[in-house]
CSV table of C-alpha atoms in Angstrom, one decimal:
chain,number,residue,atom,x,y,z
A,1,MET,CA,0.0,0.1,0.0
A,2,THR,CA,1.4,3.6,-1.0
A,3,ALA,CA,1.7,5.8,2.0
A,4,ALA,CA,-0.4,9.0,1.8
A,5,ARG,CA,1.4,12.1,0.8
A,6,VAL,CA,2.3,14.6,3.5
A,7,PRO,CA,0.8,17.7,2.9
A,8,LEU,CA,2.9,20.6,1.6
A,9,ALA,CA,5.9,18.2,1.1
A,10,ASP,CA,7.6,20.5,-1.2
A,11,TYR,CA,7.7,23.4,1.5
A,12,GLY,CA,9.8,21.4,4.4
A,13,LYS,CA,11.4,23.6,7.1
A,14,VAL,CA,11.7,21.3,10.1
A,15,ALA,CA,12.4,17.6,10.1
A,16,THR,CA,14.1,16.8,13.4
A,17,ARG,CA,14.3,14.3,16.2
A,18,ASP,CA,16.0,16.8,18.7
A,19,VAL,CA,13.4,18.5,20.9
A,20,HIS,CA,15.3,21.7,21.5
A,21,GLN,CA,16.1,22.1,17.8
A,22,ALA,CA,12.3,21.6,17.0
A,23,ALA,CA,11.1,24.3,19.4
A,24,GLU,CA,13.6,26.7,18.0
A,25,GLN,CA,12.9,26.1,14.5
A,26,VAL,CA,9.2,25.9,14.5
A,27,GLY,CA,9.3,29.0,16.7
A,28,ARG,CA,11.0,31.1,14.2
A,29,ILE,CA,8.0,30.3,11.9
A,30,PHE,CA,5.2,30.7,14.6
A,31,CYS,CA,6.4,32.2,17.8
A,32,ALA,CA,8.7,31.1,20.7
A,33,HIS,CA,7.2,28.5,22.8
A,34,ARG,CA,7.8,25.7,25.2
A,35,LEU,CA,7.9,22.2,23.7
A,36,ALA,CA,7.8,19.1,26.0
A,37,PRO,CA,7.5,15.3,25.1
A,38,LEU,CA,5.0,13.8,27.4
A,39,ASP,CA,6.1,10.1,27.1
A,40,ARG,CA,9.3,8.4,27.6
A,41,ALA,CA,9.4,6.6,24.1
A,42,PRO,CA,12.4,7.3,22.2
A,43,GLY,CA,10.1,8.1,19.1
A,44,PHE,CA,9.9,11.9,19.2
A,45,ASN,CA,10.2,13.6,15.9
A,46,ALA,CA,9.0,17.0,14.5
A,47,LEU,CA,7.9,17.9,10.9
A,48,HIS,CA,6.9,21.3,9.8
A,49,ASN,CA,5.9,22.2,6.2
A,50,HIS,CA,5.3,26.0,5.7
A,51,CYS,CA,4.3,28.1,2.9
A,52,ARG,CA,4.0,31.8,3.4
A,53,PHE,CA,1.7,34.2,1.4
A,54,PRO,CA,0.5,37.8,1.9
A,55,GLY,CA,-1.6,37.9,5.1
A,56,GLY,CA,-0.7,34.5,6.5
A,57,SER,CA,0.8,31.0,5.8
A,58,ILE,CA,-0.5,27.5,5.4
A,59,ASN,CA,1.4,24.8,7.4
A,60,TYR,CA,1.5,21.1,8.1
A,61,VAL,CA,2.9,20.1,11.6
A,62,ALA,CA,3.2,16.8,13.0
A,63,TYR,CA,5.0,15.4,16.2
A,64,GLY,CA,5.8,11.7,16.8
A,65,GLY,CA,4.6,10.8,20.4
A,66,ASP,CA,2.6,13.0,22.7
A,67,VAL,CA,3.6,16.6,23.3
A,68,GLU,CA,2.8,19.6,25.2
A,69,ILE,CA,3.1,23.0,23.5
A,70,ASP,CA,3.0,26.3,25.5
A,71,PRO,CA,3.1,29.4,23.4
A,72,GLY,CA,1.3,31.8,25.6
A,73,CYS,CA,-0.3,34.6,23.8
A,74,LEU,CA,0.3,34.3,20.0
A,75,GLU,CA,0.2,38.3,19.8
A,76,ARG,CA,0.6,38.6,15.9
A,77,PHE,CA,-1.8,36.2,14.4
A,78,PHE,CA,-4.8,33.7,14.5
A,79,LEU,CA,-4.2,30.1,14.3
A,80,LEU,CA,-6.8,27.7,12.8
A,81,GLN,CA,-5.6,24.1,13.5
A,82,ILE,CA,-7.4,21.2,11.7
A,83,PRO,CA,-6.3,17.8,12.9
A,84,LEU,CA,-5.6,15.3,10.0
A,85,LYS,CA,-4.5,12.5,12.3
A,86,GLY,CA,-4.3,12.1,16.0
A,87,ALA,CA,-6.0,14.3,18.4
A,88,ALA,CA,-5.3,17.2,20.5
A,89,GLU,CA,-6.5,19.0,23.6
A,90,ILE,CA,-6.5,22.8,23.6
A,91,ARG,CA,-6.7,25.0,26.7
A,92,CYS,CA,-7.3,28.6,25.5
A,93,GLY,CA,-8.4,31.6,27.3
A,94,GLY,CA,-9.8,29.5,30.2
A,95,ARG,CA,-11.6,27.0,27.9
A,96,THR,CA,-10.7,23.5,27.0
A,97,THR,CA,-11.3,22.1,23.6
A,98,GLU,CA,-10.8,18.4,22.3
A,99,THR,CA,-10.0,18.1,18.6
A,100,SER,CA,-9.8,15.3,16.4
A,101,PRO,CA,-10.2,14.5,12.5
A,102,GLY,CA,-13.7,15.1,11.2
A,103,GLN,CA,-15.0,16.3,14.5
A,104,ALA,CA,-13.4,19.5,15.8
A,105,ALA,CA,-10.7,22.0,15.1
A,106,SER,CA,-9.3,24.8,17.1
A,107,LEU,CA,-9.0,28.4,16.5
A,108,LEU,CA,-6.5,30.3,18.8
A,109,SER,CA,-6.9,34.1,19.2
A,110,PRO,CA,-3.9,36.3,19.6
A,111,THR,CA,-4.6,37.8,23.1
A,112,GLN,CA,-5.6,34.5,24.6
A,113,PRO,CA,-3.0,32.5,26.4
A,114,SER,CA,-3.1,28.8,25.2
A,115,VAL,CA,-1.4,25.4,26.0
A,116,MET,CA,-1.9,22.4,23.8
A,117,ARG,CA,-1.4,18.7,24.1
A,118,TRP,CA,-1.1,16.9,20.9
A,119,ARG,CA,-1.6,13.1,21.4
A,120,ALA,CA,-1.4,9.9,19.2
A,121,SER,CA,1.3,11.3,16.9
A,122,CYS,CA,-0.9,14.3,15.9
A,123,GLY,CA,-0.6,15.9,12.5
A,124,GLN,CA,-2.5,19.1,11.8
A,125,LEU,CA,-3.2,21.3,8.9
A,126,ILE,CA,-2.6,25.0,10.3
A,127,LEU,CA,-3.7,28.3,8.7
A,128,MET,CA,-1.9,31.3,10.3
A,129,LEU,CA,-3.8,34.5,9.7
A,130,ASP,CA,-2.2,37.7,10.4
A,131,ARG,CA,-4.2,39.7,13.2
A,132,ALA,CA,-4.0,43.2,11.8
A,133,PRO,CA,-6.0,42.7,8.5
A,134,ILE,CA,-8.6,40.7,10.2
A,135,GLU,CA,-9.2,43.3,13.1
A,136,ALA,CA,-9.1,46.1,10.6
A,137,ALA,CA,-11.9,44.3,8.5
A,138,VAL,CA,-14.0,43.9,11.6
A,139,SER,CA,-13.5,47.6,12.5
A,140,GLU,CA,-14.5,48.8,9.2
A,141,LEU,CA,-17.6,46.7,9.2
A,142,LEU,CA,-18.6,48.1,12.8
A,143,GLN,CA,-17.3,51.7,12.0
A,144,GLU,CA,-15.4,51.6,15.4
A,145,ASP,CA,-12.4,50.4,16.9
A,146,VAL,CA,-12.7,46.7,17.3
A,147,GLY,CA,-10.2,46.5,20.2
A,148,GLU,CA,-9.4,42.7,20.5
A,149,LEU,CA,-11.1,40.2,18.6
A,150,VAL,CA,-11.5,36.8,20.5
A,151,PHE,CA,-13.0,33.7,18.8
A,152,SER,CA,-14.5,30.7,20.3
A,153,PRO,CA,-11.6,28.2,20.3
A,154,ARG,CA,-13.8,25.1,19.2
A,155,VAL,CA,-14.6,24.9,15.5
A,156,ARG,CA,-17.0,21.9,14.8
A,157,LEU,CA,-16.0,20.2,11.6
A,158,ASP,CA,-19.1,18.0,11.6
A,159,SER,CA,-21.3,21.0,10.9
A,160,ASP,CA,-22.0,22.5,7.4
A,161,PHE,CA,-19.6,25.4,8.3
A,162,GLY,CA,-17.1,23.2,9.4
A,163,ARG,CA,-17.0,21.0,6.4
A,164,THR,CA,-17.0,24.2,4.2
A,165,LEU,CA,-14.1,25.5,6.1
A,166,PHE,CA,-12.1,22.2,6.0
A,167,ALA,CA,-12.6,22.2,2.2
A,168,GLN,CA,-11.5,25.7,1.8
A,169,VAL,CA,-8.2,25.2,3.9
A,170,SER,CA,-7.7,22.0,2.0
A,171,ARG,CA,-8.1,23.7,-1.3
A,172,LEU,CA,-5.7,26.5,-0.1
A,173,ALA,CA,-3.1,23.8,0.8
A,174,ALA,CA,-3.6,22.2,-2.7
A,175,ARG,CA,-3.1,25.5,-4.4
A,176,ALA,CA,0.1,26.2,-2.6
A,177,GLU,CA,1.4,22.8,-3.7
A,178,ALA,CA,0.5,23.7,-7.3
A,179,GLY,CA,3.1,26.6,-7.3
A,180,GLY,CA,3.5,28.9,-10.1
A,181,LEU,CA,4.3,32.7,-10.2
A,182,GLU,CA,0.8,33.9,-9.7
A,183,ASN,CA,0.0,31.6,-6.8
A,184,ARG,CA,0.8,33.9,-3.9
A,185,ARG,CA,-2.1,36.2,-5.0
A,186,VAL,CA,-4.4,33.1,-5.4
A,187,LEU,CA,-3.4,32.1,-1.8
A,188,GLU,CA,-4.2,35.4,-0.6
A,189,ARG,CA,-7.6,35.6,-2.1
A,190,ILE,CA,-8.6,32.1,-0.7
A,191,SER,CA,-7.3,33.0,2.8
A,192,ASP,CA,-9.4,36.3,2.7
A,193,THR,CA,-12.4,34.3,2.0
A,194,ILE,CA,-11.7,32.0,4.8
A,195,ALA,CA,-11.0,34.8,7.2
A,196,GLN,CA,-14.7,36.4,6.1
A,197,ALA,CA,-16.2,33.1,6.9
A,198,LEU,CA,-14.8,32.9,10.2
A,199,ILE,CA,-15.8,36.5,11.0
A,200,TRP,CA,-19.3,36.0,10.1
A,201,ASN,CA,-19.9,32.3,11.2
A,202,GLN,CA,-17.4,31.5,14.0
A,203,ASP,CA,-18.7,32.6,17.5
A,204,SER,CA,-16.7,35.7,18.7
A,205,ASN,CA,-16.9,38.5,21.1
A,206,ARG,CA,-17.9,40.8,18.1
A,207,ARG,CA,-20.0,38.6,16.0
A,208,LEU,CA,-23.5,39.6,17.7
A,209,LEU,CA,-22.7,43.5,17.1
A,210,LEU,CA,-21.7,42.4,13.4
A,211,LEU,CA,-25.1,40.7,12.8
A,212,LYS,CA,-27.1,43.7,14.5
A,213,SER,CA,-25.2,46.1,12.1
A,214,GLU,CA,-26.0,44.3,9.1
A,215,ASP,CA,-29.7,44.2,10.0
A,216,ARG,CA,-29.8,47.8,10.7
A,217,THR,CA,-28.1,48.8,7.4
A,218,PRO,CA,-29.3,46.8,4.4
A,219,LEU,CA,-27.6,47.4,1.2
A,220,PRO,CA,-29.0,50.2,-1.4
A,221,PRO,CA,-29.9,49.1,-4.8
A,222,ALA,CA,-26.9,51.1,-6.2
A,223,ARG,CA,-24.6,48.4,-4.5
A,224,ILE,CA,-26.5,45.6,-6.1
A,225,ALA,CA,-26.1,47.5,-9.5
A,226,ARG,CA,-22.3,47.7,-8.8
A,227,ALA,CA,-22.2,44.1,-8.0
A,228,LEU,CA,-24.0,43.2,-11.2
A,229,ASP,CA,-21.7,45.1,-13.2
A,230,TYR,CA,-18.6,43.5,-11.6
A,231,LEU,CA,-20.2,40.1,-12.4
A,232,ASP,CA,-20.8,41.0,-16.1
A,233,ALA,CA,-17.2,42.1,-16.3
A,234,HIS,CA,-16.0,38.7,-14.9
A,235,LEU,CA,-18.3,36.3,-16.2
A,236,GLU,CA,-15.5,34.2,-17.8
A,237,ASP,CA,-13.5,34.3,-14.4
A,238,PRO,CA,-14.1,31.8,-11.3
A,239,LEU,CA,-16.4,33.5,-8.9
A,240,ASP,CA,-14.5,35.0,-5.8
A,241,VAL,CA,-17.3,36.3,-3.4
A,242,ALA,CA,-14.6,38.1,-1.3
A,243,ASP,CA,-13.4,40.1,-4.1
A,244,LEU,CA,-16.9,41.0,-5.0
A,245,ALA,CA,-17.7,42.1,-1.5
A,246,ARG,CA,-14.8,44.3,-1.4
A,247,HIS,CA,-15.5,45.7,-4.7
A,248,CYS,CA,-19.0,46.7,-3.3
A,249,GLY,CA,-17.6,47.9,-0.1
A,250,CYS,CA,-19.6,45.4,2.3
A,251,SER,CA,-19.3,42.2,3.9
A,252,ILE,CA,-20.1,38.8,2.0
A,253,ARG,CA,-23.2,38.3,4.5
A,254,ALA,CA,-24.5,41.7,3.6
A,255,LEU,CA,-24.1,41.1,-0.2
A,256,GLN,CA,-25.8,37.6,0.0
A,257,ALA,CA,-28.7,39.0,1.9
A,258,ALA,CA,-29.0,41.9,-0.6
A,259,PHE,CA,-29.1,39.6,-3.6
A,260,ARG,CA,-31.8,37.5,-1.9
A,261,ARG,CA,-33.7,40.8,-1.1
A,262,HIS,CA,-33.4,42.6,-4.4
A,263,CYS,CA,-32.8,39.8,-6.9
A,264,GLY,CA,-34.8,37.0,-5.3
A,265,GLU,CA,-31.9,34.5,-5.6
A,266,THR,CA,-28.3,34.0,-4.5
A,267,ILE,CA,-25.2,35.5,-6.0
A,268,THR,CA,-24.3,32.0,-7.6
A,269,ALA,CA,-27.8,31.7,-9.2
A,270,THR,CA,-27.5,35.3,-10.5
A,271,LEU,CA,-24.0,34.6,-12.1
A,272,GLU,CA,-25.3,31.3,-13.6
A,273,THR,CA,-28.3,33.2,-15.2
A,274,ARG,CA,-25.9,35.8,-16.9
A,275,ARG,CA,-23.6,33.2,-17.9
A,276,LEU,CA,-26.1,31.1,-19.6
A,277,ALA,CA,-27.2,34.4,-21.4
A,278,LEU,CA,-23.6,35.1,-22.5
A,279,LEU,CA,-23.4,31.4,-23.8
A,280,ARG,CA,-26.5,31.8,-25.9
A,281,GLU,CA,-25.4,35.1,-27.2
A,282,ARG,CA,-22.1,33.4,-28.5
A,283,LEU,CA,-23.9,30.2,-29.6
A,284,LEU,CA,-26.1,32.4,-31.9
A,285,SER,CA,-23.3,34.5,-33.2
A,286,CYS,CA,-20.6,31.8,-33.5
A,287,ASP,CA,-18.8,32.3,-36.8
A,288,ARG,CA,-15.8,30.1,-36.3
A,289,ASP,CA,-15.5,26.5,-35.8
A,290,TYR,CA,-15.7,26.4,-32.0
A,291,SER,CA,-17.2,23.3,-30.1
A,292,VAL,CA,-20.1,23.6,-27.5
A,293,THR,CA,-17.6,22.5,-25.0
A,294,GLU,CA,-15.3,25.3,-25.8
A,295,LEU,CA,-17.8,27.8,-25.7
A,296,ILE,CA,-19.3,26.4,-22.4
A,297,HIS,CA,-15.8,26.8,-20.8
A,298,ALA,CA,-15.3,30.1,-22.2
A,299,CYS,CA,-18.3,31.4,-20.4
A,300,GLY,CA,-17.0,30.4,-17.1
A,301,PHE,CA,-18.8,27.2,-16.5
A,302,SER,CA,-16.6,24.3,-15.1
A,303,HIS,CA,-19.0,21.6,-15.4
A,304,LEU,CA,-19.9,20.6,-18.8
A,305,GLY,CA,-23.1,18.4,-18.1
A,306,ARG,CA,-24.6,20.8,-15.5
A,307,ALA,CA,-24.2,23.8,-17.7
A,308,ALA,CA,-25.9,21.9,-20.6
A,309,LEU,CA,-28.6,20.9,-18.4
A,310,ALA,CA,-29.1,24.4,-17.0
A,311,TYR,CA,-29.1,25.9,-20.6
A,312,ARG,CA,-31.8,23.5,-21.7
A,313,GLN,CA,-34.0,24.3,-18.7
A,314,ALA,CA,-33.6,28.2,-19.3
A,315,TYR,CA,-34.1,28.1,-23.3
A,316,GLY,CA,-35.9,24.9,-24.0
A,317,GLU,CA,-33.2,23.3,-26.1
A,318,ARG,CA,-29.6,21.9,-25.9
A,319,PRO,CA,-26.6,24.2,-26.5
A,320,SER,CA,-25.7,22.0,-29.6
A,321,ASP,CA,-29.1,22.6,-31.1
A,322,THR,CA,-28.6,26.4,-30.8
A,323,LEU,CA,-25.3,26.2,-32.4
A,324,ARG,CA,-26.4,23.9,-35.2
A,325,ALA,CA,-29.3,26.3,-36.0
A,326,SER,CA,-27.2,29.4,-36.0
A,327,LYS,CA,-24.6,27.8,-38.3
A,328,ALA,CA,-27.5,26.7,-40.6
A,329,TYR,CA,-28.5,30.3,-41.1
A,330,MET,CA,-25.1,31.6,-42.0
């Protein structure tokens, strides 16, 4: 049987069996901390793979054996830790959280002291998010100084939000592994989306105020028009809801609520309708030997079958029928 590939294997920074060396080298990437093995077995080892991008980093950290990690307060960053193997006990700000694969992850806030026990040779996918831009985003939304932002340390991975969050962080790690000159910007966009998801969906000391502020100030129609103009200008590109929200000067949640209120459908549904209209326009005016598949992909659809079905439901014929009829009249 082939062993599973270790995440971010091309970004190895630490691989050692020496406890002091592990604490020093991992500390350079995250922050200074105390590291202590909890068993007497000679199997201690440490592995840290690390890819930095603007606003944070994606990491895979694993320890052989049981260890205790005491970083105190992180100060500069938030730390989302998703266990892929083993388990951990996280004490953060007076609260204790048990984490394990598929059940729960942990989210450490910069101002809350934490102590962690990683058990059963735990390995975790870890997203580090710089503190300043996240607190600045919340301050901008509330139109006041946010002070310290403190998240609930337990993130349920068996909830809809948790499963989506895990998929987003996994996608971030996969994109990091893909490499490429433009990848840093892609990683930054994905991490921004994750940060927005945490701000609006994870319990925190500011979430209730955020929800109340959104209820008090629904978006005006002009913001919706701006959003639609943006969608029309980017129909051929993958949808980045975080970029769209920034363009409109609002939160993702406010934009989603506004689309439901003013358009009667989600942002994704609106985008699909406009992409279908673009596809029909191109099918009817196609003057070169393009295939239906090429035209569908050129209109921003990633799944050929679903796009063809949606087109048939919208226009009562298959894309190939439209293309064949348009060529017959040329």
